Coordinates of C-alpha atoms in Angstrom, one line a residue:
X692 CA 6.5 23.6 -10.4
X693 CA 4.5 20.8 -7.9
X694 CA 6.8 19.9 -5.4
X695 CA 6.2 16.1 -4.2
X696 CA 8.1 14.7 -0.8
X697 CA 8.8 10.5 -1.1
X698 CA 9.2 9.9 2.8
X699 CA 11.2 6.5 3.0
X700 CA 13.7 5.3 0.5
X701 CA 13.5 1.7 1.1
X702 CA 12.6 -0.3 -2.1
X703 CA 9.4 0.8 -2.7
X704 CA 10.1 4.7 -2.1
X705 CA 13.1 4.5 -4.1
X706 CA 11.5 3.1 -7.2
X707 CA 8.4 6.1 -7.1
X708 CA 11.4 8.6 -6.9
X709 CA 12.8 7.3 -9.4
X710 CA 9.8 7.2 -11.8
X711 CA 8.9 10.4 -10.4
X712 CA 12.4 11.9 -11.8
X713 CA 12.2 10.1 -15.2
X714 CA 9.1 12.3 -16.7
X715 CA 8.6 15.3 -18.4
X716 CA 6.6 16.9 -15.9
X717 CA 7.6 19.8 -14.0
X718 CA 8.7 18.4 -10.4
X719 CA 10.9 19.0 -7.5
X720 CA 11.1 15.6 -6.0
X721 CA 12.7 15.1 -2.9
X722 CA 14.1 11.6 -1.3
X723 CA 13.7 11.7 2.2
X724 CA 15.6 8.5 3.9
X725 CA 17.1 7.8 7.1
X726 CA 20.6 7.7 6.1
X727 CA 22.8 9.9 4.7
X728 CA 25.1 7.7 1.9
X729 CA 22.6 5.3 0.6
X730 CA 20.2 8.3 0.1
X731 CA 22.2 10.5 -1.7
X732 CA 23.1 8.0 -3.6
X733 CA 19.6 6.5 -4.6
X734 CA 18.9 10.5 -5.1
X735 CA 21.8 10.8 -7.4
X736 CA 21.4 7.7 -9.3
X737 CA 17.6 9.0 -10.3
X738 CA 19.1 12.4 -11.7
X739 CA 21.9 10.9 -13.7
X740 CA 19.9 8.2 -15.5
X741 CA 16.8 10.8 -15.8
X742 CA 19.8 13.3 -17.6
X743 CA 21.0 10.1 -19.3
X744 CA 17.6 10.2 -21.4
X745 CA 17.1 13.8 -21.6
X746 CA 14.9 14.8 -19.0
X747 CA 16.4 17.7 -16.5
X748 CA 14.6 16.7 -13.6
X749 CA 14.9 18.5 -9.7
X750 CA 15.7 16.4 -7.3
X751 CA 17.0 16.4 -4.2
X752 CA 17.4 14.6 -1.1
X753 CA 17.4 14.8 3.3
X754 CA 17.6 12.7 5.8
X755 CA 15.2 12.0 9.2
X756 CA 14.2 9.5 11.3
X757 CA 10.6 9.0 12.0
X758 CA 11.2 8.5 15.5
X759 CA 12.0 12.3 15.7
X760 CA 8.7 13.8 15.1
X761 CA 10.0 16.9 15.5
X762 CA 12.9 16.8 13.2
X763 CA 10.5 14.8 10.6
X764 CA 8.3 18.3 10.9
X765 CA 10.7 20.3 10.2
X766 CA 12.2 18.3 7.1
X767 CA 8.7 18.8 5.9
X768 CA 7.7 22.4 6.0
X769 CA 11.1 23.0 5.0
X770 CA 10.4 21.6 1.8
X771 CA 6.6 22.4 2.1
X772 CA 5.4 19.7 -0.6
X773 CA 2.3 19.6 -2.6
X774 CA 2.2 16.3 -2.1
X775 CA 3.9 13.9 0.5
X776 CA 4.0 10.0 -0.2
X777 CA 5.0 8.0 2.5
X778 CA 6.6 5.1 2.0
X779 CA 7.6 3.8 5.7
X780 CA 7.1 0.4 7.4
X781 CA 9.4 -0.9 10.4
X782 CA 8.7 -4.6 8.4
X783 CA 8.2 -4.9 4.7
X784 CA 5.5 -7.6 3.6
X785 CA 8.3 -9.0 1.2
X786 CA 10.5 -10.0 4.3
X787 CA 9.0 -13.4 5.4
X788 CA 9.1 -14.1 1.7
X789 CA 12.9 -14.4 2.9
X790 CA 12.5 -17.4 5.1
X791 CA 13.1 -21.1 3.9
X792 CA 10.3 -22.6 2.3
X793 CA 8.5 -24.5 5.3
X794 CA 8.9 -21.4 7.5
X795 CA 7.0 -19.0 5.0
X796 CA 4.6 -21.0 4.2
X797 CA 3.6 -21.6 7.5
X798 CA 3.9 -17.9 8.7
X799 CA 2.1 -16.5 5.7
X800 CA -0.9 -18.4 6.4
X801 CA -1.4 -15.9 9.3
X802 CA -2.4 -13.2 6.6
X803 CA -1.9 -9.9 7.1
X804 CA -3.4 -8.5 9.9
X805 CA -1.5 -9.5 12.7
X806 CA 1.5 -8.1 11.1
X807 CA -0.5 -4.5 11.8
X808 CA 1.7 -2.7 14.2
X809 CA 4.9 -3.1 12.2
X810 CA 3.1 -0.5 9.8
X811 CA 0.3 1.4 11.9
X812 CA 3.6 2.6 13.9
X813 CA 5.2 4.9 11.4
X814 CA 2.3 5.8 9.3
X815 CA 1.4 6.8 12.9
X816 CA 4.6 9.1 13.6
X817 CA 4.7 10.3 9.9
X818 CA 1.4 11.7 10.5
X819 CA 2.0 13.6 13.7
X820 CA 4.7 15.3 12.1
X821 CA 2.6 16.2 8.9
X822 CA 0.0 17.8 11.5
X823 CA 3.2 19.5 13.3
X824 CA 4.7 20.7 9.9
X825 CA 1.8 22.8 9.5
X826 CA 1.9 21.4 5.7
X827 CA -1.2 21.4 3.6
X828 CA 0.1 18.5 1.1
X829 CA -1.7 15.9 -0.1
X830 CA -0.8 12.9 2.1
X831 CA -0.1 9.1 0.3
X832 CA 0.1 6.1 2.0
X833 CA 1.4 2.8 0.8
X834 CA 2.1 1.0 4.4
X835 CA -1.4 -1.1 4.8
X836 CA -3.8 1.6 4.4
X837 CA -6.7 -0.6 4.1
X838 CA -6.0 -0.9 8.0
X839 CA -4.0 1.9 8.9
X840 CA -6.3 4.5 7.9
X841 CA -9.3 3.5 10.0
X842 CA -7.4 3.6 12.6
X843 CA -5.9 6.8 12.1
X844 CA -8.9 8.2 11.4
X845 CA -10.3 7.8 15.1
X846 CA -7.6 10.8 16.1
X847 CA -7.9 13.0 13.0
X848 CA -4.4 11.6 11.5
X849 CA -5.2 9.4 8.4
X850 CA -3.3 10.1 5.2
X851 CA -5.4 11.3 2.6
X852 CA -5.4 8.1 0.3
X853 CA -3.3 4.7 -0.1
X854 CA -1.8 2.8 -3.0
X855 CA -1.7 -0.5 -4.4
X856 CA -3.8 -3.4 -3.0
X857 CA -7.0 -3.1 -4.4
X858 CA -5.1 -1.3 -7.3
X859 CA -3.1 -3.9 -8.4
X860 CA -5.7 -6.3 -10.1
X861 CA -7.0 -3.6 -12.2
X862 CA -4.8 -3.8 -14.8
X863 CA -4.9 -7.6 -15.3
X864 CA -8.8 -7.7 -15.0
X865 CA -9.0 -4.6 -17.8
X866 CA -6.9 -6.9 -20.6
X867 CA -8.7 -10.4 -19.4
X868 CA -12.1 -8.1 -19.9
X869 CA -11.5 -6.8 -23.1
X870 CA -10.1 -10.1 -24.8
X871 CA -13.2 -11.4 -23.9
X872 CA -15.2 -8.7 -25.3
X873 CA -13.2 -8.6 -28.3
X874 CA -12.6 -4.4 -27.6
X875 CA -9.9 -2.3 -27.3
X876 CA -8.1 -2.4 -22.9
X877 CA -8.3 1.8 -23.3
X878 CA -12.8 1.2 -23.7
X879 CA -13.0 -1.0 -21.2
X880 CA -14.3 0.4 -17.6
X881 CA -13.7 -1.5 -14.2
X882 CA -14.5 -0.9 -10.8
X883 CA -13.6 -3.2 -8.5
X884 CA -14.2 -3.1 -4.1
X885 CA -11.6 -5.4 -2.5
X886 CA -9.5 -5.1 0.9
X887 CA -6.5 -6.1 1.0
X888 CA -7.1 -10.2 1.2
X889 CA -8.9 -10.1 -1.7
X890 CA -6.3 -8.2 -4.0
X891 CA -3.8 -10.6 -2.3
X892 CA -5.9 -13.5 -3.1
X893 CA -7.0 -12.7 -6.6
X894 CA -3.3 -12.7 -8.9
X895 CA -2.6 -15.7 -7.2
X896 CA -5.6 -18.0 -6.7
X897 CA -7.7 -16.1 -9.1
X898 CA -10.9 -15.9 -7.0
X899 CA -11.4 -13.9 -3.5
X900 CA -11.6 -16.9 -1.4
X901 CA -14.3 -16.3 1.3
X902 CA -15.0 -12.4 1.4
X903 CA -16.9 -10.4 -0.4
X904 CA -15.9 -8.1 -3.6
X905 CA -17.7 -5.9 -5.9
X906 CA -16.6 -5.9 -9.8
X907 CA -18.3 -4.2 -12.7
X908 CA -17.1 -3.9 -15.9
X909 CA -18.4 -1.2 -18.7
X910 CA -17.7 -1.0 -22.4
X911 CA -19.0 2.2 -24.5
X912 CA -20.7 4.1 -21.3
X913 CA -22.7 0.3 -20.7
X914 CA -22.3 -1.6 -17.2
X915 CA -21.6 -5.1 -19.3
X916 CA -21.1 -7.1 -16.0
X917 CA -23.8 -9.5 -16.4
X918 CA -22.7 -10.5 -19.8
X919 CA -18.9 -11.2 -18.3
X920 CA -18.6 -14.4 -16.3
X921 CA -16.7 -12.5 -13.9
X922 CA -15.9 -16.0 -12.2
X923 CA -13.9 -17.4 -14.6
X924 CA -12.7 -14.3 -16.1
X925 CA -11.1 -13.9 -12.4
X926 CA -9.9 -17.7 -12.8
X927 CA -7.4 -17.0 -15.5
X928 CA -5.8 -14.0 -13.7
X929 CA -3.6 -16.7 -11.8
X930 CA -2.8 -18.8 -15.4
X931 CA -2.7 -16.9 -18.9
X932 CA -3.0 -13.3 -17.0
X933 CA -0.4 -14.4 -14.3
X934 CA 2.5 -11.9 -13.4
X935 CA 6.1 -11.7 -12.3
X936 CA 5.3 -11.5 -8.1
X937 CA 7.9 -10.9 -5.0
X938 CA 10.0 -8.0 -4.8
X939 CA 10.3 -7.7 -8.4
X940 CA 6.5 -7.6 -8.5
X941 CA 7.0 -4.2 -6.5
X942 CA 7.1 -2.6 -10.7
X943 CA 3.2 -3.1 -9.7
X944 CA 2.8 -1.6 -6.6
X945 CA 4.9 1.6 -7.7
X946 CA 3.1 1.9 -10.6
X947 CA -0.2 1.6 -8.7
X948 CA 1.7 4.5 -6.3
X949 CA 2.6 6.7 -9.8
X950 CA -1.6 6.4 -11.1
X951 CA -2.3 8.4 -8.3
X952 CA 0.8 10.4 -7.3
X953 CA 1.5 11.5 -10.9
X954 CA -2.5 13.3 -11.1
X955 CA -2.2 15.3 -8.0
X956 CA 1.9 16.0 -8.8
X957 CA 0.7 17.3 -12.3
X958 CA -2.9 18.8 -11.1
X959 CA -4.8 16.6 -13.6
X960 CA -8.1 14.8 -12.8
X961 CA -7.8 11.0 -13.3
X962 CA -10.1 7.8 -12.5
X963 CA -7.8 5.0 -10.2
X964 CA -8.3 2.6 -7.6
X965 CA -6.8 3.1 -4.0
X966 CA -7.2 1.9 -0.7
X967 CA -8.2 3.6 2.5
X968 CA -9.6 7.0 1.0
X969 CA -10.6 9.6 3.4
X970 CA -9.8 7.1 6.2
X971 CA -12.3 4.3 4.9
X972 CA -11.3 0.6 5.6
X973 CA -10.4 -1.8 2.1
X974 CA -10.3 0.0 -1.3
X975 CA -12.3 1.5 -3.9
X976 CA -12.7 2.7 -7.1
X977 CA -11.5 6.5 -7.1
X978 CA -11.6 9.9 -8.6
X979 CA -8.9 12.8 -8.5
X980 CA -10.4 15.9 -9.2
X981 CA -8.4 19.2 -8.8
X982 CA -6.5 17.3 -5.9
X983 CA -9.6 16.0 -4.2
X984 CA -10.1 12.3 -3.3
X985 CA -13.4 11.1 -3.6
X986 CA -14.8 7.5 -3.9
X987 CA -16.1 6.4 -7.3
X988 CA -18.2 3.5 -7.0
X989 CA -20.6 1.9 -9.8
X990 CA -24.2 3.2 -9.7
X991 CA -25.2 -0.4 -8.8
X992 CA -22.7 -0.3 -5.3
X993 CA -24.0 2.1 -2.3
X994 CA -20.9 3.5 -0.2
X995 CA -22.3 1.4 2.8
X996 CA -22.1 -2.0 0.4
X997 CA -18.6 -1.2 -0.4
X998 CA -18.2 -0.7 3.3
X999 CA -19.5 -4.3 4.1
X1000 CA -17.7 -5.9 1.2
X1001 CA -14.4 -4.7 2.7
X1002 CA -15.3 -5.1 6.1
X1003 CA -15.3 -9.2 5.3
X1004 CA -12.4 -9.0 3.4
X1005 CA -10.5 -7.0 6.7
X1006 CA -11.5 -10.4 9.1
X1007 CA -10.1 -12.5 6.8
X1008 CA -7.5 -10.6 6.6
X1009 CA -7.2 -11.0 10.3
X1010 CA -8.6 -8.0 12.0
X1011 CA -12.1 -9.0 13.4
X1012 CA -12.9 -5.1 14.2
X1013 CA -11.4 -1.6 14.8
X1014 CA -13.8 0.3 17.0
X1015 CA -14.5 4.1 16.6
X1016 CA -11.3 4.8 19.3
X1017 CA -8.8 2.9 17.2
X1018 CA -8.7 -0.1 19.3
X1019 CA -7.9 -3.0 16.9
X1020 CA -9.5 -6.6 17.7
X1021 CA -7.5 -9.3 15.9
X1022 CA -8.9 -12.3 14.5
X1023 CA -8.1 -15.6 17.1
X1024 CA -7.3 -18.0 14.1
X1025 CA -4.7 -15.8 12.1
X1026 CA -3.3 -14.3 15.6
X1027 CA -3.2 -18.3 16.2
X1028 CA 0.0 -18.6 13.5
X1029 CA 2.1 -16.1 15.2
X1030 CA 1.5 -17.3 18.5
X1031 CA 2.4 -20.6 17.3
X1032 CA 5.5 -19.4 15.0
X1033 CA 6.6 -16.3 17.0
X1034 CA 5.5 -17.0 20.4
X1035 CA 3.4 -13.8 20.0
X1036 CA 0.1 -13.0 21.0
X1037 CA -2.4 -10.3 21.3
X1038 CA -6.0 -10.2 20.9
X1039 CA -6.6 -6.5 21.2
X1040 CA -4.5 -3.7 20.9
X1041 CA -5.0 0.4 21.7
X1042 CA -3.3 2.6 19.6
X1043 CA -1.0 3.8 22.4
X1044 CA 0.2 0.4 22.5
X1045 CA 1.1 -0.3 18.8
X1046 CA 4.7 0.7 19.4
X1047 CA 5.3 -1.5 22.2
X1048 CA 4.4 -4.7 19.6
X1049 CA 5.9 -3.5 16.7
X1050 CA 9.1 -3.8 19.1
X1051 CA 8.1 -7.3 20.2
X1052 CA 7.2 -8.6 16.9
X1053 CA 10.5 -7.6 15.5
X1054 CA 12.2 -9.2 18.2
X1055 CA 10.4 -12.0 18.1
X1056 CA 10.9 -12.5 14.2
X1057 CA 14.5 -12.3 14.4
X1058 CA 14.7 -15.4 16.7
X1059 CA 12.6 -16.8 14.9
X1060 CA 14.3 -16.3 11.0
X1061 CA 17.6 -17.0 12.8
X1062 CA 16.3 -20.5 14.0
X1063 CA 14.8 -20.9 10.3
X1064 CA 17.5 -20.5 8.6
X1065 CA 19.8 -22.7 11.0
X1066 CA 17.5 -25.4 11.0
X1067 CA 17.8 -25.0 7.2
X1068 CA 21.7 -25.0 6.5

């Protein structure tokens, strides 16, 4: 029996779990929240309704706060999972999705990156505690990896792999693919390099704006991508293709979490997309094979390409670099927004000093969405 951890039973933790619980495989799943009553009863509601359709699943749940690296440790090698999914941010993306209409759409066009501390921070504490725990699990992150796992990288703590992002296209690109090829979705073969701005960018303006990407597409063992007009195949993604988005657009992300959690749960090899594997920045094409990660780019994309593509995708996201130490340099234009919205700035930012803004940004945000929605009423 593989034993897989879900650390953080927010929205997007909760629905993996719940997946996780409604399958035939044989799993111990374990909820790990921060409360006691809303966790047991997220854990309870997953066995029930699992039972309801006739699976007998094992599941279970605990309770830590990240804060308490220690106790987080312990929760873990007590449990000692195969795999550990971490599903922790101090500031979901879908929250300034809350604000009134003006106020989001002028906060969103700060993109992503500034918004970096609000996940680096427990991805960051998680991580200390998987090194404490003495575990040996895989470890799966779906707070920002594309960023998060650089950065972690430069002190030997990045989770193994991410979820989602780059992921999330896949899908839509696979059916647009193969109705223009006329060929079943299963034969059809894509590989697609994007960071985070560009799988953002792509279900909902249908091109990657001004970074780079890499797409193939095979058919039959045949790299076809010159015969696909891969412009306006990527065009109809936001029209006939489009999709249900927000937080009940999250049924993507988890699923994009369950293509590569369910492989390394069950010990089967698979072909997925991810972001951030082995602590690289953006997202990739990737292979599980008997629980390793490894990058699995077209023949026709080096490693260092794929590097560069993402690398222009992370400025526009709005991180202009993250050196070797894990010192983040945020781009002026995108930090511009916040400073303008929040009253928050910073232009560079150490690791050791990532908790200190998470604090202020929350702070700041709450002001700020209380002001919104006043000024809205």
């Amino acid at each position: 029996m593989s034993k897989v951890m879900v650390l953080g039973a927010g929205d997007l933790g909760r629905r993996v779990f719940h997946e996780l619980a409604h399958g035939p495989g044989d799993r111990h799943v374990r909820l790990v929240g921060r409360e006691e009553d809303p966790t047991l009863r997220a854990a309870n509601l997953s066995r029930f309704s699992a039972l309801q359709r006739g699976y007998h699943p094992t599941v279970d749940h605990a309770t830590t706060d990240l804060n308490d690296i220690d106790r987080t440790a312990e929760c873990i090698a007590a449990f000692d999972p195969d795999v550990l999914f971490l599903a922790a941010s101090f500031q979901s993306w879908w929250v300034i999705t809350t604000l009134p209409g003006e106020s989001f759409q002028r906060l969103r066009a700060a993109n992503y990156g500034p918004w970096l501390p609000m996940h680096l921070v427990p991805v960051h504490k998680a991580m200390q505690a998987v090194r404490r725990s003495g575990t040996s699990a895989v470890v799966v992150n779906a707070a920002y990896p594309d960023a998060v796992h650089p950065i972690l990288t430069s002190v030997g703590l990045s989770p193994d792999v991410g979820i989602g992002n780059v992921a999330n296209n896949v899908p839509g690109i696979r059916v647009a693919a193969a109705d223009l090829l006329g060929v079943p979705v299963p034969e059809v073969d894509v590989r697609l390099v994007a960071h985070h701005y560009v799988s953002h960018r792509l279900s909902r303006a249908g091109d990657p704006g001004r970074a780079g990407m890499a797409l193939t597409i095979g058919h039959g063992g045949q790299d076809l991508t010159d015969r696909v007009d891969t412009a306006s195949l990527l065009k109809r993604l936001p029209l006939e293709y489009r999709r249900t988005g927000g937080m009940p657009g999250q049924a993507m992300t988890a699923a994009s979490a369950l293509s590569v959690l369910v492989p390394l749960a069950d010990r089967r090899d698979a072909l997925v997309h991810a972001p951030g594997p082995g602590g690289l920045v953006g997202g990739y094409p990737v292979a599980i094979e008997g629980g390793r990660i490894r990058t699995a780019l077209p023949d026709s994309v080096s490693l260092e390409e794929a590097v560069a593509v993402n690398l222009s995708g992370q400025v526009h996201d709005g991180i202009d670099a993250i050196d070797a130490d894990g010192t983040t340099h945020f781009e002026p234009s995108s930090m511009a927004v916040l400073t303008a919205e929040l009253g928050y700035e910073c232009r560079t930012m150490r690791l050791d000093e990532a908790e200190g803004r998470a604090a202020e940004i929350r702070e700041r945000f709450e002001v700020y969405r209380g002001r919104a929605v006043a000024s809205a009423s």
